[in-house]
């Protein structure tokens, strides 16, 4: 096969992912397709119009091919295989494409987690409860992923690790990096504590009130992630009439904005969150 109209195969990443280079432009691409990696074994080129290619991801400046190749070289083949299966499961259950970087981020996360577990190192997730409540579907899928890891790698996956897997599921679906999702989970936890201190209440972590509060916070913070920028004509009224709630909401929204790298105004959304906090404190279960 000639290189005209084809991509040069540089590295096979599991059964579904291939690292390639366009020999004409020298641009580097990651190709995705079910069984694509398996089909490319023993071949030097793959045609650009190959029907098995479902998605292409062009590596940008600052994303050298060598980085991805080194990540692959360090991975256990069993980890790559189970990661492929988990990602296919995620795509099927979520009904959406996944961000290409999950094909590298997830197996690297799993390999490090397995290393820690096999060497008796504890995995502690301080945001487990917030993750379970904030991302119930993702946590359910992470539970399935944990079972797949256990069956393939013969190791028990604790619930704390399932919580971290849930963030990878979420990140794959919404393209928000896992690190930022963890920071948002921290923002939710910090806000609950801020509410308790600022409003002089104690919220039981197994109450319906806690579930409602986390739902309010997730909705408010995700509005930043999705750049919804709601207009709030009552913002001044809310700030003047509910100064305590508004102060808590504004500080919390700023923390979430910093976690997301969101540069826009957060005060309109803070006003809506302040109203939610005001309603919450009137109805919470002691």
PDB file of C-alpha atoms in Angstrom:
ATOM      1  CA  UNK A   1       0.000   0.000   0.000  1.00  0.00           C
ATOM      2  CA  UNK A   2       1.304   3.455  -0.847  1.00  0.00           C
ATOM      3  CA  UNK A   3       1.143   6.411   1.496  1.00  0.00           C
ATOM      4  CA  UNK A   4      -1.058   8.444  -0.875  1.00  0.00           C
ATOM      5  CA  UNK A   5      -4.426   8.981   0.798  1.00  0.00           C
ATOM      6  CA  UNK A   6      -3.242   7.000   3.815  1.00  0.00           C
ATOM      7  CA  UNK A   7      -1.992   7.486   7.347  1.00  0.00           C
ATOM      8  CA  UNK A   8       1.182   5.846   8.604  1.00  0.00           C
ATOM      9  CA  UNK A   9       0.533   3.645  11.642  1.00  0.00           C
ATOM     10  CA  UNK A  10       2.900   4.627  14.454  1.00  0.00           C
ATOM     11  CA  UNK A  11       1.471   2.787  17.447  1.00  0.00           C
ATOM     12  CA  UNK A  12      -1.517   0.576  18.228  1.00  0.00           C
ATOM     13  CA  UNK A  13      -3.314   1.410  21.470  1.00  0.00           C
ATOM     14  CA  UNK A  14      -5.508  -1.557  22.323  1.00  0.00           C
ATOM     15  CA  UNK A  15      -8.128  -2.854  19.944  1.00  0.00           C
ATOM     16  CA  UNK A  16      -9.843   0.445  19.174  1.00  0.00           C
ATOM     17  CA  UNK A  17      -7.210   3.183  19.000  1.00  0.00           C
ATOM     18  CA  UNK A  18      -4.274   3.826  16.668  1.00  0.00           C
ATOM     19  CA  UNK A  19      -1.636   6.581  16.700  1.00  0.00           C
ATOM     20  CA  UNK A  20      -0.878   7.725  13.143  1.00  0.00           C
ATOM     21  CA  UNK A  21       0.980  10.339  11.098  1.00  0.00           C
ATOM     22  CA  UNK A  22      -0.103  11.906   7.830  1.00  0.00           C
ATOM     23  CA  UNK A  23       3.018  11.383   5.669  1.00  0.00           C
ATOM     24  CA  UNK A  24       2.168  14.401   3.489  1.00  0.00           C
ATOM     25  CA  UNK A  25       1.500  17.048   6.157  1.00  0.00           C
ATOM     26  CA  UNK A  26       3.396  15.345   9.019  1.00  0.00           C
ATOM     27  CA  UNK A  27       0.352  16.037  11.224  1.00  0.00           C
ATOM     28  CA  UNK A  28      -0.216  13.504  13.998  1.00  0.00           C
ATOM     29  CA  UNK A  29      -3.627  11.953  14.602  1.00  0.00           C
ATOM     30  CA  UNK A  30      -5.266   9.502  16.957  1.00  0.00           C
ATOM     31  CA  UNK A  31      -7.801   7.336  15.111  1.00  0.00           C
ATOM     32  CA  UNK A  32     -10.717   5.653  16.887  1.00  0.00           C
ATOM     33  CA  UNK A  33     -12.939   2.826  15.717  1.00  0.00           C
ATOM     34  CA  UNK A  34     -14.233  -0.451  17.054  1.00  0.00           C
ATOM     35  CA  UNK A  35     -11.661  -3.125  16.251  1.00  0.00           C
ATOM     36  CA  UNK A  36      -9.479  -0.609  14.416  1.00  0.00           C
ATOM     37  CA  UNK A  37      -6.341  -1.384  16.411  1.00  0.00           C
ATOM     38  CA  UNK A  38      -6.773  -5.098  15.903  1.00  0.00           C
ATOM     39  CA  UNK A  39      -7.256  -4.578  12.150  1.00  0.00           C
ATOM     40  CA  UNK A  40      -4.078  -2.490  11.885  1.00  0.00           C
ATOM     41  CA  UNK A  41      -1.763  -5.083  13.434  1.00  0.00           C
ATOM     42  CA  UNK A  42       1.004  -5.927  10.996  1.00  0.00           C
ATOM     43  CA  UNK A  43       0.148  -3.050   8.649  1.00  0.00           C
ATOM     44  CA  UNK A  44       2.187   0.067   7.877  1.00  0.00           C
ATOM     45  CA  UNK A  45      -0.586   2.320   6.527  1.00  0.00           C
ATOM     46  CA  UNK A  46      -4.332   2.791   6.911  1.00  0.00           C
ATOM     47  CA  UNK A  47      -6.424   4.655   4.384  1.00  0.00           C
ATOM     48  CA  UNK A  48      -7.865   7.986   5.510  1.00  0.00           C
ATOM     49  CA  UNK A  49     -11.310   6.937   4.262  1.00  0.00           C
ATOM     50  CA  UNK A  50     -11.271   3.539   5.964  1.00  0.00           C
ATOM     51  CA  UNK A  51     -14.867   2.830   6.994  1.00  0.00           C
ATOM     52  CA  UNK A  52     -13.719   1.487  10.361  1.00  0.00           C
ATOM     53  CA  UNK A  53     -12.514   4.952  11.456  1.00  0.00           C
ATOM     54  CA  UNK A  54     -15.238   6.481  13.634  1.00  0.00           C
ATOM     55  CA  UNK A  55     -13.388   9.546  14.963  1.00  0.00           C
ATOM     56  CA  UNK A  56     -10.109  11.407  14.442  1.00  0.00           C
ATOM     57  CA  UNK A  57      -8.274  13.521  16.970  1.00  0.00           C
ATOM     58  CA  UNK A  58      -5.473  15.759  15.705  1.00  0.00           C
ATOM     59  CA  UNK A  59      -2.665  16.297  18.162  1.00  0.00           C
ATOM     60  CA  UNK A  60      -2.125  20.001  18.641  1.00  0.00           C
ATOM     61  CA  UNK A  61       1.104  21.882  19.236  1.00  0.00           C
ATOM     62  CA  UNK A  62       2.432  20.901  22.634  1.00  0.00           C
ATOM     63  CA  UNK A  63       0.953  17.393  22.423  1.00  0.00           C
ATOM     64  CA  UNK A  64       3.905  15.425  20.993  1.00  0.00           C
ATOM     65  CA  UNK A  65       3.288  11.905  19.733  1.00  0.00           C
ATOM     66  CA  UNK A  66       6.138  10.710  21.944  1.00  0.00           C
ATOM     67  CA  UNK A  67       4.108  11.550  25.045  1.00  0.00           C
ATOM     68  CA  UNK A  68       1.275   9.278  23.979  1.00  0.00           C
ATOM     69  CA  UNK A  69       3.649   6.549  22.858  1.00  0.00           C
ATOM     70  CA  UNK A  70       5.409   6.584  26.228  1.00  0.00           C
ATOM     71  CA  UNK A  71       2.076   6.360  28.021  1.00  0.00           C
ATOM     72  CA  UNK A  72       1.156   3.306  25.952  1.00  0.00           C
ATOM     73  CA  UNK A  73       4.549   1.635  26.382  1.00  0.00           C
ATOM     74  CA  UNK A  74       4.208   1.773  30.167  1.00  0.00           C
ATOM     75  CA  UNK A  75       0.751   0.197  30.257  1.00  0.00           C
ATOM     76  CA  UNK A  76      -0.054  -3.391  31.137  1.00  0.00           C
ATOM     77  CA  UNK A  77      -1.805  -5.012  28.118  1.00  0.00           C
ATOM     78  CA  UNK A  78      -4.525  -6.306  30.478  1.00  0.00           C
ATOM     79  CA  UNK A  79      -5.133  -2.743  31.673  1.00  0.00           C
ATOM     80  CA  UNK A  80      -5.449  -1.535  28.077  1.00  0.00           C
ATOM     81  CA  UNK A  81      -7.889  -4.346  27.295  1.00  0.00           C
ATOM     82  CA  UNK A  82     -10.160  -3.724  30.276  1.00  0.00           C
ATOM     83  CA  UNK A  83     -10.022   0.031  29.642  1.00  0.00           C
ATOM     84  CA  UNK A  84     -11.191  -0.544  26.063  1.00  0.00           C
ATOM     85  CA  UNK A  85     -14.112  -2.599  27.347  1.00  0.00           C
ATOM     86  CA  UNK A  86     -15.019   0.015  29.948  1.00  0.00           C
ATOM     87  CA  UNK A  87     -14.975   2.824  27.377  1.00  0.00           C
ATOM     88  CA  UNK A  88     -17.185   0.846  24.990  1.00  0.00           C
ATOM     89  CA  UNK A  89     -19.586   0.219  27.887  1.00  0.00           C
ATOM     90  CA  UNK A  90     -19.586   3.934  28.719  1.00  0.00           C
ATOM     91  CA  UNK A  91     -20.334   4.920  25.129  1.00  0.00           C
ATOM     92  CA  UNK A  92     -23.205   2.454  24.953  1.00  0.00           C
ATOM     93  CA  UNK A  93     -24.768   3.412  28.298  1.00  0.00           C
ATOM     94  CA  UNK A  94     -24.278   7.172  27.915  1.00  0.00           C
ATOM     95  CA  UNK A  95     -25.345   7.200  24.279  1.00  0.00           C
ATOM     96  CA  UNK A  96     -22.735   9.839  23.428  1.00  0.00           C
ATOM     97  CA  UNK A  97     -19.196   9.941  22.021  1.00  0.00           C
ATOM     98  CA  UNK A  98     -16.402  10.188  24.553  1.00  0.00           C
ATOM     99  CA  UNK A  99     -13.526  12.620  24.633  1.00  0.00           C
ATOM    100  CA  UNK A 100     -10.488  11.076  22.907  1.00  0.00           C
ATOM    101  CA  UNK A 101      -8.158  11.678  25.845  1.00  0.00           C
ATOM    102  CA  UNK A 102     -10.092   9.170  27.952  1.00  0.00           C
ATOM    103  CA  UNK A 103      -8.381   6.408  25.958  1.00  0.00           C
ATOM    104  CA  UNK A 104      -5.124   7.483  27.593  1.00  0.00           C
ATOM    105  CA  UNK A 105      -6.287   8.979  30.895  1.00  0.00           C
ATOM    106  CA  UNK A 106      -8.427   6.031  31.993  1.00  0.00           C
ATOM    107  CA  UNK A 107      -5.880   3.198  31.535  1.00  0.00           C
ATOM    108  CA  UNK A 108      -3.178   5.269  33.187  1.00  0.00           C
ATOM    109  CA  UNK A 109      -5.481   5.945  36.129  1.00  0.00           C
ATOM    110  CA  UNK A 110      -6.435   2.261  36.394  1.00  0.00           C
ATOM    111  CA  UNK A 111      -2.818   1.114  36.239  1.00  0.00           C
ATOM    112  CA  UNK A 112      -1.784   3.468  39.032  1.00  0.00           C
ATOM    113  CA  UNK A 113      -4.803   2.472  41.152  1.00  0.00           C
ATOM    114  CA  UNK A 114      -4.036  -1.226  40.661  1.00  0.00           C
ATOM    115  CA  UNK A 115      -0.402  -0.626  41.624  1.00  0.00           C
ATOM    116  CA  UNK A 116      -1.503   1.051  44.850  1.00  0.00           C
ATOM    117  CA  UNK A 117      -4.007  -1.673  45.695  1.00  0.00           C
ATOM    118  CA  UNK A 118      -1.584  -4.515  45.018  1.00  0.00           C
ATOM    119  CA  UNK A 119       0.995  -2.861  47.227  1.00  0.00           C
ATOM    120  CA  UNK A 120      -1.376  -2.349  50.136  1.00  0.00           C
ATOM    121  CA  UNK A 121      -1.596   1.437  49.705  1.00  0.00           C
ATOM    122  CA  UNK A 122      -4.914   2.915  50.841  1.00  0.00           C
ATOM    123  CA  UNK A 123      -7.108   4.819  48.402  1.00  0.00           C
ATOM    124  CA  UNK A 124      -8.971   7.565  50.229  1.00  0.00           C
ATOM    125  CA  UNK A 125     -11.595   9.642  48.416  1.00  0.00           C
ATOM    126  CA  UNK A 126     -12.660  12.691  50.444  1.00  0.00           C
ATOM    127  CA  UNK A 127     -15.344  13.537  47.849  1.00  0.00           C
ATOM    128  CA  UNK A 128     -16.973  10.100  47.655  1.00  0.00           C
ATOM    129  CA  UNK A 129     -20.375  11.125  49.020  1.00  0.00           C
ATOM    130  CA  UNK A 130     -20.532  14.285  46.893  1.00  0.00           C
ATOM    131  CA  UNK A 131     -19.614  12.251  43.809  1.00  0.00           C
ATOM    132  CA  UNK A 132     -22.269   9.616  44.515  1.00  0.00           C
ATOM    133  CA  UNK A 133     -24.959  12.253  44.975  1.00  0.00           C
ATOM    134  CA  UNK A 134     -23.761  14.653  42.288  1.00  0.00           C
ATOM    135  CA  UNK A 135     -23.183  12.105  39.535  1.00  0.00           C
ATOM    136  CA  UNK A 136     -25.470   9.119  40.201  1.00  0.00           C
ATOM    137  CA  UNK A 137     -25.436   7.736  36.632  1.00  0.00           C
ATOM    138  CA  UNK A 138     -21.686   8.080  36.349  1.00  0.00           C
ATOM    139  CA  UNK A 139     -21.242   6.380  39.735  1.00  0.00           C
ATOM    140  CA  UNK A 140     -23.458   3.513  38.588  1.00  0.00           C
ATOM    141  CA  UNK A 141     -21.348   3.059  35.457  1.00  0.00           C
ATOM    142  CA  UNK A 142     -18.182   3.309  37.549  1.00  0.00           C
ATOM    143  CA  UNK A 143     -19.519   0.425  39.646  1.00  0.00           C
ATOM    144  CA  UNK A 144     -19.809  -1.674  36.487  1.00  0.00           C
ATOM    145  CA  UNK A 145     -16.296  -0.601  35.504  1.00  0.00           C
ATOM    146  CA  UNK A 146     -15.002  -1.627  38.933  1.00  0.00           C
ATOM    147  CA  UNK A 147     -16.484  -5.111  38.476  1.00  0.00           C
ATOM    148  CA  UNK A 148     -14.836  -5.366  35.051  1.00  0.00           C
ATOM    149  CA  UNK A 149     -11.479  -4.415  36.578  1.00  0.00           C
ATOM    150  CA  UNK A 150     -11.930  -6.935  39.384  1.00  0.00           C
ATOM    151  CA  UNK A 151     -12.757  -9.739  36.965  1.00  0.00           C
ATOM    152  CA  UNK A 152      -9.906  -8.968  34.578  1.00  0.00           C
ATOM    153  CA  UNK A 153      -7.152  -8.042  37.018  1.00  0.00           C
ATOM    154  CA  UNK A 154      -8.206 -10.179  39.993  1.00  0.00           C
ATOM    155  CA  UNK A 155      -8.171  -7.376  42.504  1.00  0.00           C
ATOM    156  CA  UNK A 156     -10.833  -5.911  44.783  1.00  0.00           C
ATOM    157  CA  UNK A 157     -11.766  -2.329  43.886  1.00  0.00           C
ATOM    158  CA  UNK A 158     -12.934  -0.323  46.942  1.00  0.00           C
ATOM    159  CA  UNK A 159     -15.801   2.141  46.800  1.00  0.00           C
ATOM    160  CA  UNK A 160     -13.421   5.085  47.169  1.00  0.00           C
ATOM    161  CA  UNK A 161     -11.763   4.099  43.894  1.00  0.00           C
ATOM    162  CA  UNK A 162     -15.177   3.670  42.283  1.00  0.00           C
ATOM    163  CA  UNK A 163     -15.759   7.324  43.112  1.00  0.00           C
ATOM    164  CA  UNK A 164     -12.604   8.308  41.224  1.00  0.00           C
ATOM    165  CA  UNK A 165     -13.666   6.140  38.274  1.00  0.00           C
ATOM    166  CA  UNK A 166     -17.001   8.002  38.258  1.00  0.00           C
ATOM    167  CA  UNK A 167     -15.143  11.271  37.682  1.00  0.00           C
ATOM    168  CA  UNK A 168     -13.425   9.703  34.664  1.00  0.00           C
ATOM    169  CA  UNK A 169     -16.817   8.615  33.328  1.00  0.00           C
ATOM    170  CA  UNK A 170     -18.126  12.137  33.797  1.00  0.00           C
ATOM    171  CA  UNK A 171     -15.037  13.714  32.264  1.00  0.00           C
ATOM    172  CA  UNK A 172     -15.259  11.451  29.219  1.00  0.00           C
ATOM    173  CA  UNK A 173     -18.833  12.567  28.585  1.00  0.00           C
ATOM    174  CA  UNK A 174     -18.555  16.326  29.180  1.00  0.00           C
ATOM    175  CA  UNK A 175     -14.875  16.899  28.236  1.00  0.00           C
ATOM    176  CA  UNK A 176     -14.165  18.543  31.600  1.00  0.00           C
ATOM    177  CA  UNK A 177     -10.791  17.256  32.872  1.00  0.00           C
ATOM    178  CA  UNK A 178     -10.943  14.854  35.797  1.00  0.00           C
ATOM    179  CA  UNK A 179      -8.823  17.180  37.925  1.00  0.00           C
ATOM    180  CA  UNK A 180     -11.371  19.963  37.510  1.00  0.00           C
ATOM    181  CA  UNK A 181     -14.227  17.611  38.337  1.00  0.00           C
ATOM    182  CA  UNK A 182     -12.426  16.665  41.534  1.00  0.00           C
ATOM    183  CA  UNK A 183     -12.033  20.367  42.319  1.00  0.00           C
ATOM    184  CA  UNK A 184     -15.766  20.853  41.752  1.00  0.00           C
ATOM    185  CA  UNK A 185     -16.502  17.967  44.115  1.00  0.00           C
ATOM    186  CA  UNK A 186     -14.259  19.732  46.640  1.00  0.00           C
ATOM    187  CA  UNK A 187     -16.174  22.973  46.020  1.00  0.00           C
ATOM    188  CA  UNK A 188     -19.445  21.189  46.797  1.00  0.00           C
ATOM    189  CA  UNK A 189     -18.018  19.752  50.015  1.00  0.00           C
ATOM    190  CA  UNK A 190     -16.553  23.119  51.032  1.00  0.00           C
ATOM    191  CA  UNK A 191     -19.844  24.885  50.282  1.00  0.00           C
ATOM    192  CA  UNK A 192     -21.843  22.500  52.463  1.00  0.00           C
ATOM    193  CA  UNK A 193     -19.465  23.249  55.329  1.00  0.00           C
ATOM    194  CA  UNK A 194     -19.672  26.976  54.519  1.00  0.00           C
ATOM    195  CA  UNK A 195     -23.471  26.784  54.665  1.00  0.00           C
ATOM    196  CA  UNK A 196     -23.327  25.048  58.035  1.00  0.00           C
ATOM    197  CA  UNK A 197     -20.964  27.653  59.486  1.00  0.00           C
ATOM    198  CA  UNK A 198     -22.617  30.672  57.910  1.00  0.00           C
ATOM    199  CA  UNK A 199     -26.214  29.691  58.617  1.00  0.00           C
ATOM    200  CA  UNK A 200     -25.615  28.008  61.965  1.00  0.00           C
ATOM    201  CA  UNK A 201     -27.024  24.598  61.024  1.00  0.00           C
ATOM    202  CA  UNK A 202     -25.805  20.997  60.853  1.00  0.00           C
ATOM    203  CA  UNK A 203     -26.835  18.991  57.799  1.00  0.00           C
ATOM    204  CA  UNK A 204     -26.957  15.222  58.207  1.00  0.00           C
ATOM    205  CA  UNK A 205     -25.056  13.599  55.340  1.00  0.00           C
ATOM    206  CA  UNK A 206     -27.676  10.864  54.972  1.00  0.00           C
ATOM    207  CA  UNK A 207     -30.715  13.174  54.910  1.00  0.00           C
ATOM    208  CA  UNK A 208     -32.918  14.239  52.032  1.00  0.00           C
ATOM    209  CA  UNK A 209     -31.934  17.819  52.837  1.00  0.00           C
ATOM    210  CA  UNK A 210     -28.299  17.029  52.100  1.00  0.00           C
ATOM    211  CA  UNK A 211     -29.269  15.400  48.797  1.00  0.00           C
ATOM    212  CA  UNK A 212     -31.293  18.493  47.806  1.00  0.00           C
ATOM    213  CA  UNK A 213     -28.454  20.832  48.750  1.00  0.00           C
ATOM    214  CA  UNK A 214     -25.910  18.895  46.683  1.00  0.00           C
ATOM    215  CA  UNK A 215     -28.335  18.909  43.739  1.00  0.00           C
ATOM    216  CA  UNK A 216     -28.655  22.714  43.998  1.00  0.00           C
ATOM    217  CA  UNK A 217     -24.897  23.124  44.103  1.00  0.00           C
ATOM    218  CA  UNK A 218     -24.257  20.779  41.209  1.00  0.00           C
ATOM    219  CA  UNK A 219     -26.776  22.641  39.047  1.00  0.00           C
ATOM    220  CA  UNK A 220     -25.232  25.999  39.918  1.00  0.00           C
ATOM    221  CA  UNK A 221     -21.660  24.882  39.319  1.00  0.00           C
ATOM    222  CA  UNK A 222     -22.466  23.080  36.082  1.00  0.00           C
ATOM    223  CA  UNK A 223     -24.002  26.282  34.743  1.00  0.00           C
ATOM    224  CA  UNK A 224     -20.446  27.637  34.787  1.00  0.00           C
ATOM    225  CA  UNK A 225     -19.035  24.542  33.104  1.00  0.00           C
ATOM    226  CA  UNK A 226     -21.601  24.922  30.325  1.00  0.00           C
ATOM    227  CA  UNK A 227     -21.190  28.730  30.182  1.00  0.00           C
ATOM    228  CA  UNK A 228     -24.944  29.333  30.464  1.00  0.00           C
ATOM    229  CA  UNK A 229     -24.585  32.891  31.898  1.00  0.00           C
ATOM    230  CA  UNK A 230     -28.151  33.387  33.191  1.00  0.00           C
ATOM    231  CA  UNK A 231     -29.486  36.911  33.585  1.00  0.00           C
ATOM    232  CA  UNK A 232     -30.760  37.661  37.074  1.00  0.00           C
ATOM    233  CA  UNK A 233     -32.696  40.981  37.299  1.00  0.00           C
ATOM    234  CA  UNK A 234     -33.290  40.383  41.033  1.00  0.00           C
ATOM    235  CA  UNK A 235     -29.629  40.116  41.928  1.00  0.00           C
ATOM    236  CA  UNK A 236     -29.470  43.420  43.827  1.00  0.00           C
ATOM    237  CA  UNK A 237     -32.709  42.661  45.676  1.00  0.00           C
ATOM    238  CA  UNK A 238     -31.435  39.218  46.687  1.00  0.00           C
ATOM    239  CA  UNK A 239     -28.091  40.597  47.866  1.00  0.00           C
ATOM    240  CA  UNK A 240     -29.780  43.252  49.997  1.00  0.00           C
ATOM    241  CA  UNK A 241     -32.434  40.987  51.514  1.00  0.00           C
ATOM    242  CA  UNK A 242     -30.389  37.807  51.982  1.00  0.00           C
ATOM    243  CA  UNK A 243     -26.843  39.082  52.568  1.00  0.00           C
ATOM    244  CA  UNK A 244     -25.679  35.995  54.466  1.00  0.00           C
ATOM    245  CA  UNK A 245     -26.901  33.533  51.848  1.00  0.00           C
ATOM    246  CA  UNK A 246     -25.620  35.749  49.052  1.00  0.00           C
ATOM    247  CA  UNK A 247     -22.163  35.968  50.597  1.00  0.00           C
ATOM    248  CA  UNK A 248     -21.977  32.180  50.899  1.00  0.00           C
ATOM    249  CA  UNK A 249     -23.253  31.700  47.344  1.00  0.00           C
ATOM    250  CA  UNK A 250     -20.886  34.267  45.844  1.00  0.00           C
ATOM    251  CA  UNK A 251     -17.834  32.797  47.556  1.00  0.00           C
ATOM    252  CA  UNK A 252     -18.835  29.284  46.510  1.00  0.00           C
ATOM    253  CA  UNK A 253     -19.464  30.275  42.891  1.00  0.00           C
ATOM    254  CA  UNK A 254     -16.073  31.938  42.748  1.00  0.00           C
ATOM    255  CA  UNK A 255     -14.407  28.768  44.045  1.00  0.00           C
ATOM    256  CA  UNK A 256     -16.175  26.715  41.366  1.00  0.00           C
ATOM    257  CA  UNK A 257     -15.275  29.279  38.688  1.00  0.00           C
ATOM    258  CA  UNK A 258     -11.613  29.107  39.694  1.00  0.00           C
ATOM    259  CA  UNK A 259     -11.737  25.302  39.500  1.00  0.00           C
ATOM    260  CA  UNK A 260     -13.125  25.511  35.971  1.00  0.00           C
ATOM    261  CA  UNK A 261     -10.959  28.387  34.827  1.00  0.00           C
ATOM    262  CA  UNK A 262     -14.154  30.334  34.157  1.00  0.00           C
ATOM    263  CA  UNK A 263     -13.360  34.046  33.711  1.00  0.00           C
ATOM    264  CA  UNK A 264     -16.898  35.422  33.448  1.00  0.00           C
ATOM    265  CA  UNK A 265     -19.200  37.104  35.945  1.00  0.00           C
ATOM    266  CA  UNK A 266     -20.634  34.761  38.564  1.00  0.00           C
ATOM    267  CA  UNK A 267     -22.911  37.140  40.470  1.00  0.00           C
ATOM    268  CA  UNK A 268     -26.144  36.427  38.552  1.00  0.00           C
ATOM    269  CA  UNK A 269     -25.812  32.711  39.206  1.00  0.00           C
ATOM    270  CA  UNK A 270     -24.777  33.471  42.802  1.00  0.00           C
ATOM    271  CA  UNK A 271     -28.111  35.258  43.235  1.00  0.00           C
ATOM    272  CA  UNK A 272     -30.055  32.196  42.140  1.00  0.00           C
ATOM    273  CA  UNK A 273     -27.970  29.994  44.421  1.00  0.00           C
ATOM    274  CA  UNK A 274     -28.585  32.389  47.325  1.00  0.00           C
ATOM    275  CA  UNK A 275     -32.344  31.995  46.823  1.00  0.00           C
ATOM    276  CA  UNK A 276     -31.931  28.218  46.813  1.00  0.00           C
ATOM    277  CA  UNK A 277     -29.936  28.417  50.045  1.00  0.00           C
ATOM    278  CA  UNK A 278     -32.602  30.596  51.634  1.00  0.00           C
ATOM    279  CA  UNK A 279     -35.301  28.085  50.750  1.00  0.00           C
ATOM    280  CA  UNK A 280     -33.079  25.248  51.877  1.00  0.00           C
ATOM    281  CA  UNK A 281     -32.453  26.624  55.366  1.00  0.00           C
ATOM    282  CA  UNK A 282     -36.208  27.097  55.884  1.00  0.00           C
ATOM    283  CA  UNK A 283     -37.030  23.482  55.032  1.00  0.00           C
ATOM    284  CA  UNK A 284     -33.990  21.409  55.962  1.00  0.00           C
ATOM    285  CA  UNK A 285     -34.390  18.412  58.243  1.00  0.00           C
ATOM    286  CA  UNK A 286     -32.554  18.753  61.519  1.00  0.00           C
TER     287      UNK A 286
END
